[in-house]
Each structure stands twice: as structure tokens, then as C-alpha cells.
Short mmCIF file of C-alpha atoms in Angstrom, two decimals:
data_model
loop_
_atom_site.label_atom_id
_atom_site.label_comp_id
_atom_site.label_asym_id
_atom_site.label_seq_id
_atom_site.Cartn_x
_atom_site.Cartn_y
_atom_site.Cartn_z
CA UNK A 1 -8.35 -19.30 9.09
CA UNK A 2 -12.09 -18.25 9.04
CA UNK A 3 -13.11 -20.49 6.16
CA UNK A 4 -10.59 -23.32 5.79
CA UNK A 5 -12.11 -24.38 2.46
CA UNK A 6 -11.76 -20.90 1.04
CA UNK A 7 -8.25 -19.40 1.36
CA UNK A 8 -9.09 -16.34 -0.75
CA UNK A 9 -12.09 -15.36 1.44
CA UNK A 10 -10.15 -16.07 4.59
CA UNK A 11 -7.25 -13.88 3.51
CA UNK A 12 -9.40 -11.07 2.52
CA UNK A 13 -11.37 -11.46 5.90
CA UNK A 14 -8.07 -11.26 7.80
CA UNK A 15 -7.21 -8.10 5.82
CA UNK A 16 -10.35 -6.22 6.70
CA UNK A 17 -10.35 -7.60 10.36
CA UNK A 18 -6.84 -6.47 10.84
CA UNK A 19 -7.94 -2.98 9.82
CA UNK A 20 -10.06 -2.58 12.89
CA UNK A 21 -7.22 -1.56 15.02
CA UNK A 22 -6.23 1.20 12.53
CA UNK A 23 -9.70 2.59 12.09
CA UNK A 24 -10.63 0.77 8.92
CA UNK A 25 -13.15 -1.56 10.39
CA UNK A 26 -14.77 -2.71 13.71
CA UNK A 27 -14.19 -6.31 15.04
CA UNK A 28 -17.95 -6.57 15.77
CA UNK A 29 -19.00 -5.54 12.31
CA UNK A 30 -16.49 -7.83 10.74
CA UNK A 31 -17.69 -10.83 12.81
CA UNK A 32 -21.40 -9.96 12.15
CA UNK A 33 -20.70 -9.87 8.32
CA UNK A 34 -18.61 -13.07 8.43
CA UNK A 35 -21.42 -14.92 10.23
CA UNK A 36 -23.84 -14.36 7.42
CA UNK A 37 -21.32 -15.14 4.55
CA UNK A 38 -21.68 -18.33 2.67
CA UNK A 39 -18.08 -18.97 1.56
CA UNK A 40 -19.26 -20.53 -1.65
CA UNK A 41 -21.15 -17.54 -2.64
CA UNK A 42 -19.57 -14.40 -4.10
CA UNK A 43 -23.03 -12.76 -3.86
CA UNK A 44 -23.12 -13.42 -0.17
CA UNK A 45 -19.69 -11.86 0.34
CA UNK A 46 -20.82 -8.65 -1.69
CA UNK A 47 -24.16 -8.26 0.15
CA UNK A 48 -22.91 -8.49 3.61
CA UNK A 49 -19.91 -6.11 3.16
CA UNK A 50 -22.01 -3.66 1.11
CA UNK A 51 -24.56 -3.62 3.90
CA UNK A 52 -21.92 -2.83 6.49
CA UNK A 53 -20.59 -0.04 4.13
CA UNK A 54 -24.12 1.44 3.66
CA UNK A 55 -24.71 1.58 7.42
CA UNK A 56 -21.49 3.38 8.09
CA UNK A 57 -21.84 5.81 5.26
CA UNK A 58 -25.25 6.75 6.53
CA UNK A 59 -24.06 7.27 10.11
CA UNK A 60 -21.11 9.34 8.86
CA UNK A 61 -23.47 11.60 6.87
CA UNK A 62 -25.80 12.11 9.80
CA UNK A 63 -23.00 12.85 12.04
CA UNK A 64 -21.64 15.37 9.69
CA UNK A 65 -24.95 17.04 9.42
CA UNK A 66 -25.19 17.24 13.34
CA UNK A 67 -21.68 18.73 13.44
CA UNK A 68 -20.07 15.71 14.84
CA UNK A 69 -17.12 15.62 12.36
CA UNK A 70 -14.92 13.27 14.33
CA UNK A 71 -17.67 10.49 14.32
CA UNK A 72 -18.32 11.27 10.63
CA UNK A 73 -14.58 10.83 9.72
CA UNK A 74 -14.44 7.51 11.42
CA UNK A 75 -17.59 6.11 9.82
CA UNK A 76 -16.51 7.31 6.37
CA UNK A 77 -13.19 5.69 6.67
CA UNK A 78 -14.82 2.30 7.74
CA UNK A 79 -17.37 2.75 4.90
CA UNK A 80 -14.71 3.25 2.33
CA UNK A 81 -12.90 -0.02 3.33
CA UNK A 82 -16.20 -2.03 3.44
CA UNK A 83 -17.11 -0.90 0.03
CA UNK A 84 -13.62 -1.97 -1.19
CA UNK A 85 -14.08 -5.29 0.39
CA UNK A 86 -17.56 -5.79 -0.99
CA UNK A 87 -16.37 -5.61 -4.66
CA UNK A 88 -13.16 -7.79 -4.34
CA UNK A 89 -14.56 -10.84 -5.95
CA UNK A 90 -17.03 -9.36 -8.37
CA UNK A 91 -16.49 -9.50 -12.16
CA UNK A 92 -15.71 -6.31 -13.80
CA UNK A 93 -18.74 -6.76 -16.09
CA UNK A 94 -21.04 -6.47 -12.85
CA UNK A 95 -22.12 -2.81 -12.74
CA UNK A 96 -22.33 -3.03 -8.91
CA UNK A 97 -18.60 -3.24 -8.75
CA UNK A 98 -18.27 0.13 -10.24
CA UNK A 99 -20.98 1.49 -7.94
CA UNK A 100 -19.08 0.14 -4.93
CA UNK A 101 -15.83 1.76 -5.97
CA UNK A 102 -17.42 5.12 -6.56
CA UNK A 103 -18.75 5.06 -3.12
CA UNK A 104 -15.43 4.03 -1.83
CA UNK A 105 -13.99 7.10 -3.60
CA UNK A 106 -16.74 9.35 -2.45
CA UNK A 107 -16.28 8.39 1.27
CA UNK A 108 -12.54 8.92 0.98
CA UNK A 109 -12.98 12.32 -0.43
CA UNK A 110 -15.37 13.31 2.20
CA UNK A 111 -12.78 12.22 4.81
CA UNK A 112 -10.05 14.34 2.97
CA UNK A 113 -12.34 17.46 2.89
CA UNK A 114 -13.17 17.46 6.59
CA UNK A 115 -10.09 16.10 8.26
CA UNK A 116 -7.74 18.52 10.06
CA UNK A 117 -5.38 19.55 8.33
CA UNK A 118 -7.48 18.92 5.25
CA UNK A 119 -6.12 16.73 2.66
CA UNK A 120 -5.74 17.55 -1.09
CA UNK A 121 -6.95 15.66 -4.22
CA UNK A 122 -4.26 16.35 -6.78
CA UNK A 123 -3.68 15.21 -10.32
CA UNK A 124 -0.65 15.37 -12.64
CA UNK A 125 -0.11 14.66 -16.32
CA UNK A 126 1.87 11.48 -16.98
CA UNK A 127 1.93 10.83 -20.82
CA UNK A 128 -0.10 11.66 -23.73
CA UNK A 129 -3.63 12.42 -22.50
CA UNK A 130 -3.22 10.40 -19.18
CA UNK A 131 -3.47 11.92 -15.76
CA UNK A 132 -2.74 10.37 -12.35
CA UNK A 133 -4.45 11.15 -9.15
CA UNK A 134 -2.97 11.39 -5.55
CA UNK A 135 -3.91 12.50 -2.13
CA UNK A 136 -1.59 14.91 -0.23
CA UNK A 137 -1.95 14.87 3.49
CA UNK A 138 0.23 17.65 5.02
CA UNK A 139 1.86 17.17 8.32
CA UNK A 140 0.19 19.35 11.11
CA UNK A 141 1.77 22.61 12.20
CA UNK A 142 4.76 22.73 9.82
CA UNK A 143 6.01 24.59 6.86
CA UNK A 144 8.46 22.53 4.82
CA UNK A 145 7.95 18.93 5.91
CA UNK A 146 9.75 15.75 4.86
CA UNK A 147 7.30 13.54 2.73
CA UNK A 148 6.64 9.94 2.20
CA UNK A 149 5.30 8.87 -1.23
CA UNK A 150 3.16 5.73 -0.67
CA UNK A 151 2.85 3.21 -3.51
CA UNK A 152 0.11 0.64 -3.80
CA UNK A 153 0.16 -2.98 -4.93
CA UNK A 154 -1.74 -3.94 -8.05
CA UNK A 155 -4.59 -5.25 -5.85
CA UNK A 156 -4.71 -2.27 -3.60
CA UNK A 157 -6.23 1.31 -3.71
CA UNK A 158 -4.58 4.29 -2.33
CA UNK A 159 -7.75 4.89 -0.33
CA UNK A 160 -6.70 1.95 1.98
CA UNK A 161 -3.71 4.07 3.20
CA UNK A 162 -6.21 6.78 4.48
CA UNK A 163 -6.91 4.62 7.60
CA UNK A 164 -3.43 2.83 7.68
CA UNK A 165 -0.81 5.50 7.51
CA UNK A 166 -1.65 9.20 8.49
CA UNK A 167 -1.33 8.70 12.11
CA UNK A 168 2.04 7.21 11.85
CA UNK A 169 3.38 9.71 9.57
CA UNK A 170 1.82 12.90 11.20
CA UNK A 171 3.05 11.84 14.74
CA UNK A 172 6.45 11.86 13.30
CA UNK A 173 6.15 15.15 11.48
CA UNK A 174 5.88 13.54 8.13
CA UNK A 175 3.55 14.61 5.28
CA UNK A 176 2.09 11.84 2.93
CA UNK A 177 1.48 11.60 -0.73
CA UNK A 178 -0.56 8.65 -1.67
CA UNK A 179 -0.37 7.94 -5.26
CA UNK A 180 -2.02 6.16 -8.22
CA UNK A 181 0.33 4.61 -10.79
CA UNK A 182 -0.81 3.93 -14.33
CA UNK A 183 -3.88 1.49 -14.39
CA UNK A 184 -4.40 1.94 -10.63
CA UNK A 185 -7.15 3.80 -8.67
CA UNK A 186 -9.84 5.71 -10.51
CA UNK A 187 -8.52 4.64 -13.89
CA UNK A 188 -8.44 0.89 -13.21
CA UNK A 189 -10.07 -1.07 -15.98
CA UNK A 190 -9.90 1.76 -18.46
CA UNK A 191 -6.23 2.46 -18.53
CA UNK A 192 -4.17 -0.03 -20.40
CA UNK A 193 -0.83 1.35 -19.26
CA UNK A 194 -0.61 -0.88 -16.22
CA UNK A 195 2.30 -3.36 -16.61
CA UNK A 196 4.33 -1.01 -18.89
CA UNK A 197 8.08 -1.45 -18.54
CA UNK A 198 8.59 2.21 -17.72
CA UNK A 199 5.89 2.49 -14.98
CA UNK A 200 8.62 4.04 -12.68
CA UNK A 201 8.55 7.09 -14.73
CA UNK A 202 5.28 7.92 -13.18
CA UNK A 203 7.01 7.95 -9.82
CA UNK A 204 9.48 10.53 -11.09
CA UNK A 205 6.47 12.70 -12.24
CA UNK A 206 5.25 12.53 -8.67
CA UNK A 207 8.57 13.78 -7.41
CA UNK A 208 8.50 16.56 -9.79
CA UNK A 209 5.13 17.66 -8.38
CA UNK A 210 6.50 17.65 -4.87
CA UNK A 211 9.52 19.74 -5.79
CA UNK A 212 7.12 22.52 -6.86
CA UNK A 213 5.34 22.60 -3.48
CA UNK A 214 6.34 25.28 -1.04
CA UNK A 215 5.42 23.05 1.97
CA UNK A 216 7.70 20.18 1.09
CA UNK A 217 11.38 19.69 1.76
CA UNK A 218 12.52 18.15 -1.58
CA UNK A 219 15.76 16.81 0.06
CA UNK A 220 13.71 14.68 2.42
CA UNK A 221 11.45 12.43 0.40
CA UNK A 222 11.02 8.81 1.07
CA UNK A 223 9.13 6.15 -0.92
CA UNK A 224 7.21 3.28 0.67
CA UNK A 225 5.97 0.45 -1.29
CA UNK A 226 3.14 -1.52 0.57
CA UNK A 227 2.88 -5.27 -0.23
CA UNK A 228 3.57 -5.93 -3.80
CA UNK A 229 3.78 -2.28 -4.34
CA UNK A 230 7.31 -2.71 -2.84
CA UNK A 231 8.57 -3.85 -6.35
CA UNK A 232 7.15 -0.57 -7.86
CA UNK A 233 8.91 1.39 -5.07
CA UNK A 234 12.29 -0.33 -5.91
CA UNK A 235 12.00 0.65 -9.48
CA UNK A 236 11.06 4.18 -8.62
CA UNK A 237 14.03 4.67 -6.19
CA UNK A 238 16.38 2.95 -8.66
CA UNK A 239 15.71 5.31 -11.58
CA UNK A 240 15.31 8.57 -9.64
CA UNK A 241 18.29 9.68 -7.42
CA UNK A 242 16.21 12.23 -5.42
CA UNK A 243 14.92 9.84 -2.81
CA UNK A 244 16.40 10.00 0.61
CA UNK A 245 15.16 6.59 1.82
CA UNK A 246 13.18 3.80 0.28
CA UNK A 247 11.07 0.99 1.97
CA UNK A 248 10.87 -1.54 -0.88
CA UNK A 249 11.64 -5.17 -1.78
CA UNK A 250 15.21 -4.37 -3.29
CA UNK A 251 14.15 -6.02 -6.43
CA UNK A 252 13.77 -9.48 -4.98
CA UNK A 253 10.42 -10.13 -6.34
CA UNK A 254 11.83 -9.37 -9.81
CA UNK A 255 14.66 -11.77 -9.14
CA UNK A 256 12.34 -14.61 -8.19
CA UNK A 257 10.34 -14.04 -11.60
CA UNK A 258 13.65 -13.88 -13.57
CA UNK A 259 14.93 -17.14 -12.00
CA UNK A 260 11.60 -18.86 -12.58
CA UNK A 261 11.38 -17.75 -16.33
CA UNK A 262 14.94 -18.41 -17.05
CA UNK A 263 14.53 -22.05 -15.87
CA UNK A 264 11.23 -22.50 -17.87
CA UNK A 265 12.72 -21.00 -21.02
CA UNK A 266 15.58 -23.33 -20.78
CA UNK A 267 13.15 -26.22 -21.07
CA UNK A 268 13.40 -27.39 -17.39
CA UNK A 269 11.64 -27.08 -14.16
CA UNK A 270 12.11 -23.94 -12.01
CA UNK A 271 15.30 -24.37 -10.07
CA UNK A 272 15.63 -23.36 -6.48
CA UNK A 273 16.00 -19.68 -6.31
CA UNK A 274 18.71 -19.99 -3.51
CA UNK A 275 21.03 -21.90 -5.90
CA UNK A 276 22.64 -18.79 -7.27
CA UNK A 277 21.87 -15.84 -4.91
CA UNK A 278 24.97 -13.97 -5.41
CA UNK A 279 24.80 -14.07 -9.23
CA UNK A 280 21.08 -12.95 -9.27
CA UNK A 281 21.71 -10.21 -6.76
CA UNK A 282 24.69 -8.81 -8.81
CA UNK A 283 22.00 -8.02 -11.41
CA UNK A 284 19.48 -6.75 -9.06
CA UNK A 285 17.94 -3.29 -9.94
CA UNK A 286 18.42 -2.43 -6.29
CA UNK A 287 22.17 -1.82 -6.87
CA UNK A 288 21.13 1.47 -8.66
CA UNK A 289 19.44 2.81 -5.54
CA UNK A 290 21.70 5.42 -3.80
CA UNK A 291 19.64 5.89 -0.69
CA UNK A 292 19.15 3.71 2.39
CA UNK A 293 16.86 0.75 1.87
CA UNK A 294 14.50 -1.04 4.29
CA UNK A 295 13.09 -4.47 3.25
CA UNK A 296 10.25 -5.49 5.72
CA UNK A 297 8.30 -8.70 5.27
CA UNK A 298 6.47 -11.24 7.38
CA UNK A 299 7.85 -14.68 8.32
CA UNK A 300 4.97 -16.04 6.38
CA UNK A 301 4.92 -13.55 3.44
CA UNK A 302 4.78 -14.71 -0.27
CA UNK A 303 8.61 -14.40 -0.55
CA UNK A 304 10.79 -16.84 1.29
CA UNK A 305 12.33 -15.20 4.38
CA UNK A 306 15.48 -17.21 4.02
CA UNK A 307 15.93 -16.28 0.35
CA UNK A 308 15.28 -12.51 1.29
CA UNK A 309 17.89 -12.60 4.05
CA UNK A 310 20.42 -14.12 1.55
CA UNK A 311 19.72 -11.45 -1.03
CA UNK A 312 19.98 -8.59 1.57
CA UNK A 313 23.20 -9.96 2.83
CA UNK A 314 24.69 -10.11 -0.79
CA UNK A 315 23.40 -6.57 -1.51
CA UNK A 316 25.00 -5.34 1.81
CA UNK A 317 28.42 -6.98 0.90
CA UNK A 318 28.38 -5.09 -2.38
CA UNK A 319 28.07 -1.82 -0.45
CA UNK A 320 24.34 -1.22 -0.41
CA UNK A 321 22.91 0.56 2.53
CA UNK A 322 20.24 -2.04 3.35
CA UNK A 323 18.29 -3.06 6.44
CA UNK A 324 16.13 -6.04 6.80
CA UNK A 325 13.28 -6.53 9.18
CA UNK A 326 11.28 -9.93 9.37
CA UNK A 327 8.31 -9.83 11.52
CA UNK A 328 8.07 -13.23 13.27
CA UNK A 329 4.87 -15.27 13.89
CA UNK A 330 5.81 -14.97 17.67
CA UNK A 331 5.19 -11.21 17.42
CA UNK A 332 2.39 -11.32 14.80
CA UNK A 333 2.60 -9.25 11.79
CA UNK A 334 4.00 -12.16 9.94
CA UNK A 335 1.55 -12.30 7.14
CA UNK A 336 1.80 -10.68 3.78
CA UNK A 337 2.04 -6.77 4.10
CA UNK A 338 1.51 -7.37 7.88
CA UNK A 339 -2.18 -7.51 7.24
CA UNK A 340 -2.69 -9.46 10.38
CA UNK A 341 -1.18 -6.77 12.54
CA UNK A 342 -0.52 -3.51 10.60
CA UNK A 343 0.10 -1.57 13.74
CA UNK A 344 3.46 -3.29 14.50
CA UNK A 345 4.61 -3.03 10.79
CA UNK A 346 3.62 0.65 10.48
CA UNK A 347 5.44 1.58 13.89
CA UNK A 348 8.67 0.05 12.80
CA UNK A 349 8.53 1.28 9.26
CA UNK A 350 7.75 4.93 10.09
CA UNK A 351 10.36 4.94 12.89
CA UNK A 352 12.96 3.79 10.36
CA UNK A 353 11.75 6.50 7.82
CA UNK A 354 11.83 9.14 10.43
CA UNK A 355 15.28 8.36 11.53
CA UNK A 356 16.49 8.98 8.03
CA UNK A 357 14.59 12.00 6.75
CA UNK A 358 13.50 14.04 9.62
CA UNK A 359 11.40 14.67 12.58
CA UNK A 360 11.48 12.15 15.24
CA UNK A 361 8.92 12.62 18.00
#
């Protein structure tokens, strides 16, 4: 732990440091920033990461102007992640948070414009006057490719997936659609739809969008929920039967919440979740999912690995096509969302997806 007295800072530092091996940071820049951060000062956190972001943005712009696009792309990706990191602990009332996020979006969209094959910034209607934004990254050298829809957690931005996922998808002949859900992304803070009971309807709208594209095989679409986004992915796959595979939490996070709330509403302390696993799993939303499911978590994730194992076993006994992968501390990738070693997590997850919807390479 970088700062034992500040777990939040330490977790976020692990998150940005772990991005180094995927191209979302460099180890030296992370260590340099950390050496100047006062863990009791949010201002210190912002200044150091914003400084690193500005340096990378400037290098990227200069490289692009000189015709060195590979260097520009690398620097823009790092800059976007550093801008995201800089604003994490800022109050929404601080105007600098909005500026940092705008810079993150700008760097990400420069990357999409100049990468080969070029990415697309797409928008769809959801409800009333609301629109949702996504990034479509086509698989190289293919006509109708399988696609993975990637869903973020509430504390994530789809822009993070630009350094984390394209390599693993494209090496396996898979296109990517990185999506915002209501209240996420560029509408965060102004869209009050986040937390609606029917948020999964937005995922179906994204499926409708893919079905209309000529470069997509609509029979081979998977959904991947990263971190707490796995709960959204579960609901999306449960209420839309068009998915061919789902990497999600199989409704287990929701089961934990239901068990906790039921106990508290009854006037007692929260009981052990493991006391009635079978009963809880019989009511799991995951039982509505018709496609193969992968549940992937770290040994030290926020959900207890033992409880998750019991839930997956119960769902398998009920006939669900479900696989479980627990990344152990001995192999790393044992933290939440495999932030400590995302490479191992992504390799396993995208191999599993490729085995079910398409193109193994």
C-alpha cells in the first residue's frame, strides 16, 4: 500500500500504476507523481496528476504535428488517464474537475481519430431528449465481425477502456463498442437517470444500434461488465436474449444487497449471506440469462470469493451455463477488477469470449 494511512489514495494509485503495462501510464511518471503527493491533501493529488497529464498531452500534440502518430497516440492515452486520475477526489463544485474531464475526453477523441483502423464516436437516442455516447472500434481487416459491448462501473469512464481493451479484442478478431449508460460519461452530473430501475433498457438500445451496422455479426455479440459494471451487464443480458455470451457478476452483487436490506428491514443485524445461498440464487436475475456466463473476480475483490463460488455452483445446478474464474493472490490480478494486474484478467476474459463468439487467433 503506497500510503497506509489513506486507503482511497492507495487504491487509486494502484489503479493508475497497474495501467502502465497496458499503456495507460508509465511506472516512472506514476512514481514521480506519488513522491510529490501529500496524502492528506486533495489539492496535492490534483496538481501532480494534472501536471503529468499536461506533459503527456503536450508531447502527444508535438508528435502529431511532426508526423509521429504512434508516439502521439501513446501520449494521448496516458494523458487521458492522468486527467481522469487528477479529478477523482475533487468536488463537483470545483470547476477544475470539469476542465480535467473535458481534457480527458479531448485526448481520447484524438486517439480515436488517428488510430488505425479509426474509431467512431457514436450517439444513440435513449428516452425523451436523452442521448447516450459510445466509441466503436472495429476489428482490423474484417467485414462482419463479432462485437463485445463493454459496460463501465459507476466510478469509471468508457475512456479508460481505450488503453485496456482494444489490443485483446483486435488480436482475436473482435470489434468493441465502449458505451455510456444513463448518468455516465459526458452526461455525468447533469443526467439524473442514473440509478433508474430500467437502466438495462439502454443496453438493448445499444444492441439495436449494432444490429443496424453492416460490419457487425448480430448473432455474435457479447457483453463485458468491468468491475461493478458487471452488475449492469447481468441485467442487460437477462432482459435481452440477443447476447451470445456475458462476462458479468451473475446477479451476485444484487443478491448481497437484497440479503443485507432484508435483514435490516426486519429490524435485525445483517445476517451472513452464506446462510441461504440456494434460496437467494433461485431468485437471481441471472436465471433469465440464456447465453453462457463468465464470472471473473479477484481473491481479494469486494465480493467474498467463497460466497461467489457457492452462488455459481447453485446456478450451475439449476442448469445455467456458467463458468467461474477466481484470480488468486499467488498469480496477482487478485484485487477488484484486476486493477493490480489487468493483463492477466484481460487475457483470460477475451480468450473466453473468443471461444464463444468467434475468431480465435
